[in-house]
PDB file of C-alpha atoms and ligand atoms in Angstrom:
ATOM      1  CA  MET A   1      -9.554 -13.649 115.483  1.00 72.00           C
ATOM      2  CA  ASN A   2      -8.326 -17.975 113.922  1.00 81.00           C
ATOM      3  CA  ILE A   3      -6.644 -18.911 111.206  1.00 84.00           C
ATOM      4  CA  PHE A   4      -9.529 -19.562 109.033  1.00 87.00           C
ATOM      5  CA  GLN A   5     -11.111 -15.538 109.432  1.00 87.00           C
ATOM      6  CA  ALA A   6      -8.054 -14.542 108.894  1.00 88.00           C
ATOM      7  CA  VAL A   7      -7.499 -16.569 105.764  1.00 92.00           C
ATOM      8  CA  LYS A   8     -11.076 -15.883 104.414  1.00 92.00           C
ATOM      9  CA  GLU A   9     -10.716 -11.974 104.904  1.00 92.00           C
ATOM     10  CA  ASN A  10      -6.767 -11.820 102.890  1.00 94.00           C
ATOM     11  CA  VAL A  11      -7.826 -13.736 100.290  1.00 95.00           C
ATOM     12  CA  THR A  12     -10.723 -14.233  97.751  1.00 96.00           C
ATOM     13  CA  ALA A  13     -11.292 -17.476  95.321  1.00 96.00           C
ATOM     14  CA  ARG A  14     -10.298 -16.174  92.753  1.00 96.00           C
ATOM     15  CA  GLN A  15      -7.319 -15.323  94.251  1.00 96.00           C
ATOM     16  CA  ALA A  16      -5.929 -18.119  94.815  1.00 97.00           C
ATOM     17  CA  ALA A  17      -7.238 -19.566  92.322  1.00 96.00           C
ATOM     18  CA  GLU A  18      -4.511 -17.972  89.477  1.00 95.00           C
ATOM     19  CA  GLN A  19      -2.052 -18.433  92.771  1.00 95.00           C
ATOM     20  CA  TYR A  20      -2.338 -21.573  91.843  1.00 95.00           C
ATOM     21  CA  GLY A  21      -2.307 -21.364  87.816  1.00 94.00           C
ATOM     22  CA  LEU A  22      -5.700 -21.138  87.077  1.00 95.00           C
ATOM     23  CA  LYS A  23      -6.418 -18.739  84.164  1.00 94.00           C
ATOM     24  CA  VAL A  24      -9.013 -17.066  85.300  1.00 94.00           C
ATOM     25  CA  ASN A  25     -10.740 -14.795  82.400  1.00 93.00           C
ATOM     26  CA  LYS A  26     -11.995 -10.793  82.076  1.00 89.00           C
ATOM     27  CA  ASN A  27     -15.386 -12.284  83.666  1.00 89.00           C
ATOM     28  CA  GLY A  28     -14.160 -14.325  87.028  1.00 92.00           C
ATOM     29  CA  MET A  29     -15.019 -17.747  84.508  1.00 94.00           C
ATOM     30  CA  VAL A  30     -12.287 -20.779  85.151  1.00 95.00           C
ATOM     31  CA  CYS A  31     -11.953 -24.269  84.070  1.00 95.00           C
ATOM     32  CA  CYS A  32     -13.370 -25.691  87.358  1.00 95.00           C
ATOM     33  CA  PRO A  33     -10.903 -27.846  88.556  1.00 95.00           C
ATOM     34  CA  PHE A  34     -13.739 -30.754  90.438  1.00 94.00           C
ATOM     35  CA  HIS A  35     -14.959 -31.764  87.047  1.00 94.00           C
ATOM     36  CA  ASP A  36     -13.711 -32.506  83.163  1.00 92.00           C
ATOM     37  CA  ASP A  37     -14.732 -28.890  81.984  1.00 92.00           C
ATOM     38  CA  ARG A  38     -13.104 -27.848  78.625  1.00 89.00           C
ATOM     39  CA  HIS A  39     -15.265 -24.210  78.965  1.00 91.00           C
ATOM     40  CA  PRO A  40     -15.563 -22.352  82.136  1.00 93.00           C
ATOM     41  CA  SER A  41     -18.179 -23.016  83.854  1.00 93.00           C
ATOM     42  CA  MET A  42     -16.786 -22.211  87.810  1.00 94.00           C
ATOM     43  CA  LYS A  43     -17.083 -18.187  89.706  1.00 92.00           C
ATOM     44  CA  VAL A  44     -14.434 -17.690  91.528  1.00 95.00           C
ATOM     45  CA  ASP A  45     -14.764 -14.075  93.595  1.00 94.00           C
ATOM     46  CA  LYS A  46     -15.050 -13.899  96.992  1.00 94.00           C
ATOM     47  CA  GLY A  47     -15.923 -18.052  97.067  1.00 94.00           C
ATOM     48  CA  PHE A  48     -16.862 -20.002  94.041  1.00 94.00           C
ATOM     49  CA  CYS A  49     -19.299 -22.227  92.289  1.00 91.00           C
ATOM     50  CA  CYS A  50     -19.419 -23.772  89.623  1.00 91.00           C
ATOM     51  CA  PHE A  51     -22.792 -24.464  87.771  1.00 89.00           C
ATOM     52  CA  ALA A  52     -21.809 -27.860  85.606  1.00 91.00           C
ATOM     53  CA  CYS A  53     -20.847 -29.782  88.646  1.00 94.00           C
ATOM     54  CA  GLY A  54     -21.782 -27.506  91.340  1.00 91.00           C
ATOM     55  CA  ALA A  55     -19.444 -27.454  93.858  1.00 92.00           C
ATOM     56  CA  LYS A  56     -18.900 -24.499  95.468  1.00 90.00           C
ATOM     57  CA  GLY A  57     -17.475 -23.354  98.797  1.00 93.00           C
ATOM     58  CA  ASP A  58     -15.007 -20.568 100.421  1.00 95.00           C
ATOM     59  CA  VAL A  59     -12.041 -19.810  99.072  1.00 96.00           C
ATOM     60  CA  ILE A  60     -10.284 -23.126 102.083  1.00 94.00           C
ATOM     61  CA  THR A  61     -13.078 -25.452 100.836  1.00 94.00           C
ATOM     62  CA  PHE A  62     -11.335 -24.577  97.408  1.00 96.00           C
ATOM     63  CA  VAL A  63      -7.758 -24.846  98.178  1.00 96.00           C
ATOM     64  CA  ALA A  64      -8.487 -28.096 100.869  1.00 95.00           C
ATOM     65  CA  ASP A  65     -11.043 -29.457  97.497  1.00 94.00           C
ATOM     66  CA  PHE A  66      -8.059 -28.927  95.318  1.00 95.00           C
ATOM     67  CA  PHE A  67      -4.863 -30.426  96.622  1.00 95.00           C
ATOM     68  CA  HIS A  68      -6.651 -33.107  99.230  1.00 94.00           C
ATOM     69  CA  LEU A  69      -6.199 -31.241 102.270  1.00 92.00           C
ATOM     70  CA  ALA A  70      -8.106 -30.520 105.056  1.00 90.00           C
ATOM     71  CA  PRO A  71      -9.262 -27.850 105.933  1.00 89.00           C
ATOM     72  CA  LEU A  72      -6.760 -26.539 108.667  1.00 87.00           C
ATOM     73  CA  GLU A  73      -4.496 -27.721 106.284  1.00 90.00           C
ATOM     74  CA  ALA A  74      -5.591 -25.704 103.448  1.00 94.00           C
ATOM     75  CA  ALA A  75      -6.284 -22.581 105.352  1.00 92.00           C
ATOM     76  CA  LYS A  76      -2.042 -22.981 106.666  1.00 90.00           C
ATOM     77  CA  LYS A  77      -0.888 -23.533 103.129  1.00 93.00           C
ATOM     78  CA  LEU A  78      -2.998 -20.672 102.157  1.00 94.00           C
ATOM     79  CA  ALA A  79      -1.926 -18.291 104.944  1.00 92.00           C
ATOM     80  CA  GLU A  80       1.987 -19.236 104.648  1.00 91.00           C
ATOM     81  CA  ASP A  81       1.909 -18.583 100.775  1.00 93.00           C
ATOM     82  CA  PHE A  82      -0.188 -15.356 100.847  1.00 93.00           C
ATOM     83  CA  GLN A  83       1.960 -14.443 103.806  1.00 90.00           C
ATOM     84  CA  ILE A  84      -0.857 -13.412 106.017  1.00 86.00           C
ATOM     85  CA  PRO A  85      -0.264 -12.850 109.807  1.00 78.00           C
ATOM     86  CA  PHE A  86      -1.865 -14.855 111.873  1.00 67.00           C
ATOM     87  CA  PHE A  87      -2.898 -15.000 115.174  1.00 53.00           C
ATOM     88  CA  ILE A  88      -1.485 -17.645 117.130  1.00 50.00           C
ATOM     89  CA  ASP A  89      -2.315 -18.759 121.099  1.00 46.00           C
ATOM     90  CA  ASN A  90      -0.094 -19.201 123.205  1.00 37.00           C
ATOM     91  CA  ALA A  91      -1.156 -22.993 122.696  1.00 41.00           C
ATOM     92  CA  LYS A  92      -0.329 -23.337 119.372  1.00 49.00           C
ATOM     93  CA  LYS A  93       3.501 -21.181 120.390  1.00 49.00           C
ATOM     94  CA  ARG A  94       4.730 -24.181 122.323  1.00 49.00           C
ATOM     95  CA  ASN A  95       3.908 -26.543 119.530  1.00 52.00           C
ATOM     96  CA  VAL A  96       6.016 -23.741 116.446  1.00 51.00           C
ATOM     97  CA  SER A  97       8.832 -25.510 115.902  1.00 50.00           C
ATOM     98  CA  LYS A  98       6.677 -28.748 115.429  1.00 51.00           C
ATOM     99  CA  LYS A  99       3.691 -26.984 113.361  1.00 50.00           C
ATOM    100  CA  LYS A 100       6.296 -25.049 111.121  1.00 51.00           C
ATOM    101  CA  GLU A 101       7.546 -28.225 109.080  1.00 51.00           C
ATOM    102  CA  LYS A 102       4.063 -29.555 108.702  1.00 53.00           C
ATOM    103  CA  PRO A 103       2.592 -27.457 106.055  1.00 57.00           C
ATOM    104  CA  LYS A 104       6.147 -27.980 103.916  1.00 59.00           C
ATOM    105  CA  ARG A 105       5.727 -32.466 104.549  1.00 58.00           C
ATOM    106  CA  THR A 106       2.166 -31.225 102.860  1.00 71.00           C
ATOM    107  CA  LEU A 107       3.133 -29.474  99.857  1.00 72.00           C
ATOM    108  CA  TYR A 108       5.968 -32.117  99.190  1.00 73.00           C
ATOM    109  CA  GLN A 109       3.897 -35.324  98.949  1.00 76.00           C
ATOM    110  CA  THR A 110       1.479 -32.610  97.033  1.00 78.00           C
ATOM    111  CA  GLU A 111       4.309 -32.300  94.476  1.00 80.00           C
ATOM    112  CA  LYS A 112       5.471 -35.963  94.758  1.00 81.00           C
ATOM    113  CA  LYS A 113       1.402 -37.007  93.737  1.00 83.00           C
ATOM    114  CA  PHE A 114       1.588 -34.305  90.922  1.00 85.00           C
ATOM    115  CA  GLU A 115       4.778 -36.065  89.827  1.00 85.00           C
ATOM    116  CA  GLU A 116       3.314 -39.665  89.675  1.00 86.00           C
ATOM    117  CA  TRP A 117       0.611 -38.672  88.407  1.00 89.00           C
ATOM    118  CA  GLU A 118       2.409 -36.906  85.499  1.00 88.00           C
ATOM    119  CA  ARG A 119       4.290 -40.227  84.998  1.00 88.00           C
ATOM    120  CA  GLU A 120       1.252 -42.127  84.497  1.00 90.00           C
ATOM    121  CA  SER A 121      -0.360 -39.854  82.039  1.00 92.00           C
ATOM    122  CA  ILE A 122       3.023 -39.865  79.466  1.00 90.00           C
ATOM    123  CA  ARG A 123       2.627 -43.689  80.421  1.00 91.00           C
ATOM    124  CA  ILE A 124      -0.540 -43.541  79.250  1.00 93.00           C
ATOM    125  CA  LEU A 125      -0.588 -42.210  76.504  1.00 92.00           C
ATOM    126  CA  SER A 126       2.844 -42.896  74.682  1.00 89.00           C
ATOM    127  CA  ASP A 127       1.623 -46.255  75.448  1.00 91.00           C
ATOM    128  CA  TYR A 128      -2.195 -45.199  72.513  1.00 93.00           C
ATOM    129  CA  LEU A 129      -0.122 -43.220  70.831  1.00 91.00           C
ATOM    130  CA  HIS A 130       1.904 -46.327  70.349  1.00 91.00           C
ATOM    131  CA  LEU A 131      -1.094 -48.817  69.799  1.00 92.00           C
ATOM    132  CA  LEU A 132      -2.463 -45.838  67.616  1.00 92.00           C
ATOM    133  CA  GLU A 133       0.458 -46.259  65.308  1.00 91.00           C
ATOM    134  CA  GLU A 134      -0.408 -50.015  64.710  1.00 90.00           C
ATOM    135  CA  TRP A 135      -4.047 -49.100  64.406  1.00 91.00           C
ATOM    136  CA  LYS A 136      -2.929 -46.458  61.019  1.00 90.00           C
ATOM    137  CA  VAL A 137      -1.074 -49.393  59.453  1.00 90.00           C
ATOM    138  CA  SER A 138      -2.748 -52.798  61.035  1.00 90.00           C
ATOM    139  CA  HIS A 139      -6.455 -51.193  60.272  1.00 89.00           C
ATOM    140  CA  ALA A 140      -5.648 -49.462  57.264  1.00 90.00           C
ATOM    141  CA  PRO A 141      -8.284 -49.326  54.048  1.00 89.00           C
ATOM    142  CA  LYS A 142      -6.709 -52.349  52.077  1.00 89.00           C
ATOM    143  CA  MET A 143      -9.218 -51.252  48.530  1.00 85.00           C
ATOM    144  CA  PRO A 144      -9.616 -47.683  48.407  1.00 83.00           C
ATOM    145  CA  ASP A 145     -13.621 -47.399  48.284  1.00 86.00           C
ATOM    146  CA  GLU A 146     -13.833 -50.349  51.192  1.00 87.00           C
ATOM    147  CA  GLU A 147     -14.797 -48.550  54.553  1.00 89.00           C
ATOM    148  CA  TRP A 148     -12.388 -46.993  56.762  1.00 88.00           C
ATOM    149  CA  LYS A 149     -12.460 -49.560  60.092  1.00 89.00           C
ATOM    150  CA  ALA A 150     -12.963 -47.050  63.955  1.00 89.00           C
ATOM    151  CA  GLU A 151      -9.795 -48.026  64.759  1.00 90.00           C
ATOM    152  CA  PHE A 152      -8.126 -46.414  61.820  1.00 92.00           C
ATOM    153  CA  ILE A 153     -11.040 -43.290  61.807  1.00 92.00           C
ATOM    154  CA  GLU A 154      -9.937 -42.858  65.940  1.00 91.00           C
ATOM    155  CA  ALA A 155      -5.750 -43.183  64.788  1.00 92.00           C
ATOM    156  CA  CYS A 156      -6.436 -40.468  62.371  1.00 91.00           C
ATOM    157  CA  GLN A 157      -8.354 -38.145  64.598  1.00 89.00           C
ATOM    158  CA  GLN A 158      -5.809 -38.244  67.490  1.00 90.00           C
ATOM    159  CA  THR A 159      -2.394 -39.343  67.171  1.00 90.00           C
ATOM    160  CA  GLU A 160      -1.855 -35.849  66.909  1.00 87.00           C
ATOM    161  CA  LYS A 161      -3.865 -34.455  69.458  1.00 88.00           C
ATOM    162  CA  ILE A 162      -1.857 -37.162  71.872  1.00 90.00           C
ATOM    163  CA  ASN A 163       1.834 -36.232  69.765  1.00 87.00           C
ATOM    164  CA  TYR A 164       0.073 -33.238  70.844  1.00 86.00           C
ATOM    165  CA  TYR A 165      -0.212 -33.768  75.188  1.00 88.00           C
ATOM    166  CA  LEU A 166       2.465 -35.797  75.627  1.00 87.00           C
ATOM    167  CA  ASP A 167       5.032 -33.180  74.289  1.00 84.00           C
ATOM    168  CA  LEU A 168       3.154 -30.718  76.493  1.00 85.00           C
ATOM    169  CA  LEU A 169       3.827 -32.901  79.363  1.00 86.00           C
ATOM    170  CA  VAL A 170       6.974 -33.910  78.558  1.00 81.00           C
ATOM    171  CA  PHE A 171       8.892 -29.936  77.571  1.00 81.00           C
ATOM    172  CA  GLY A 172       6.400 -27.847  79.181  1.00 79.00           C
ATOM    173  CA  GLU A 173       6.183 -24.965  81.579  1.00 82.00           C
ATOM    174  CA  LEU A 174       5.422 -26.567  84.809  1.00 83.00           C
ATOM    175  CA  GLN A 175       1.699 -24.000  84.954  1.00 82.00           C
ATOM    176  CA  ASP A 176       1.601 -25.733  81.753  1.00 84.00           C
ATOM    177  CA  ARG A 177       1.863 -29.294  82.648  1.00 85.00           C
ATOM    178  CA  ILE A 178      -0.562 -28.784  86.153  1.00 85.00           C
ATOM    179  CA  GLU A 179      -3.465 -27.130  83.781  1.00 84.00           C
ATOM    180  CA  PHE A 180      -3.196 -29.667  80.855  1.00 87.00           C
ATOM    181  CA  LEU A 181      -3.421 -32.349  84.263  1.00 86.00           C
ATOM    182  CA  LEU A 182      -6.594 -29.783  85.785  1.00 85.00           C
ATOM    183  CA  ASP A 183      -7.946 -29.679  81.965  1.00 84.00           C
ATOM    184  CA  SER A 184      -7.289 -33.064  80.610  1.00 86.00           C
ATOM    185  CA  GLY A 185      -6.736 -35.279  83.326  1.00 87.00           C
ATOM    186  CA  LYS A 186      -9.862 -37.467  83.283  1.00 87.00           C
ATOM    187  CA  ASP A 187     -10.040 -37.997  78.884  1.00 90.00           C
ATOM    188  CA  VAL A 188      -5.839 -40.176  80.193  1.00 92.00           C
ATOM    189  CA  LYS A 189      -8.203 -41.664  82.391  1.00 91.00           C
ATOM    190  CA  ARG A 190     -10.626 -42.214  79.382  1.00 92.00           C
ATOM    191  CA  ILE A 191      -7.816 -43.069  77.490  1.00 94.00           C
ATOM    192  CA  GLU A 192      -6.485 -45.956  79.845  1.00 94.00           C
ATOM    193  CA  GLU A 193      -9.866 -47.033  80.211  1.00 93.00           C
ATOM    194  CA  ARG A 194     -10.678 -47.260  76.212  1.00 90.00           C
ATOM    195  CA  MET A 195      -7.174 -49.178  76.140  1.00 91.00           C
ATOM    196  CA  GLU A 196      -8.193 -51.759  79.221  1.00 92.00           C
ATOM    197  CA  GLU A 197     -11.652 -52.561  76.975  1.00 91.00           C
ATOM    198  CA  TYR A 198     -10.172 -52.666  73.895  1.00 89.00           C
ATOM    199  CA  ARG A 199      -7.295 -55.443  75.592  1.00 88.00           C
ATOM    200  CA  ARG A 200      -9.531 -57.018  76.802  1.00 90.00           C
ATOM    201  CA  ASN A 201     -12.292 -57.106  73.803  1.00 87.00           C
ATOM    202  CA  ASN A 202      -9.625 -58.180  70.887  1.00 82.00           C
ATOM    203  CA  LYS A 203      -7.764 -60.998  73.169  1.00 78.00           C
ATOM    204  CA  GLU A 204     -11.965 -62.034  74.211  1.00 70.00           C
ATOM    205  CA  GLN A 205     -12.545 -62.106  70.259  1.00 65.00           C
ATOM    206  CA  THR A 206      -9.312 -63.541  69.067  1.00 57.00           C
ATOM    207  CA  GLY A 207      -6.840 -64.609  71.677  1.00 48.00           C
ATOM    208  CA  LYS A 208      -4.522 -62.137  70.616  1.00 46.00           C
ATOM    209  CA  SER A 209      -3.018 -59.754  72.657  1.00 44.00           C
ATOM    210  CA  ILE A 210      -1.918 -56.174  71.069  1.00 46.00           C
ATOM    211  CA  GLY A 211      -0.831 -52.644  72.104  1.00 47.00           C
ATOM    212  CA  SER A 212       2.395 -52.373  73.603  1.00 43.00           C
ATOM    213  CA  GLU A 213       2.005 -53.349  76.591  1.00 46.00           C
ATOM    214  CA  GLY A 214       1.385 -56.707  74.880  1.00 43.00           C
ATOM    215  CA  ASN A 215       2.783 -59.641  76.452  1.00 44.00           C
ATOM    216  CA  GLU A 216       1.935 -62.731  74.792  1.00 42.00           C
ATOM    217  CA  LEU A 217       1.078 -63.029  70.553  1.00 42.00           C
TER     218      LEU A 217
HETATM  219 ZN1   ZN B 301     -17.020 -28.375  88.322  1.00 85.98          ZN
END
């Protein structure tokens, strides 16, 4: 039996999803980590299948995609995390000390990547929050019957949510932070694009910079 078979016989995609912090509901559905999914569209069982984006495969594919690993690395990670003993042939035994270090390095890289991602998200969200606070003042209606500007409406709608996100990322438990980045990582990316677009347009139209990152005024 090779490591792939050993892993697939012992761990289901559902167990892996739970192990790595995804919330699986009673029906075996989970928010798909491979697309921007707000309501669970992915069925996890022995394997997994997303009804929205079409991602599917077995437990090894799941972990490989989830952590951006090669299939063999994913299988090794699963074998280690689920403590699955697997057959090591003689050729591999000779390299056993070398091989042992590899999953650790991979895990370390995953942690680093997560930390970077988290720092970047906090930067983007604080930047956006700052911009919203500016809008609340600079774009506030000056007359009672004046039509509200889009920026003012956006500021009113988004401030609370962004504050909540920031609280969660800064003070939340690790599992909640991982879940947030899996669920809302793409939202954060979109916010970044939104700010870039706004800054670009605003510069073109008025020659003025806006927001906390403004480098001229
Ligand atoms: Zn999906």
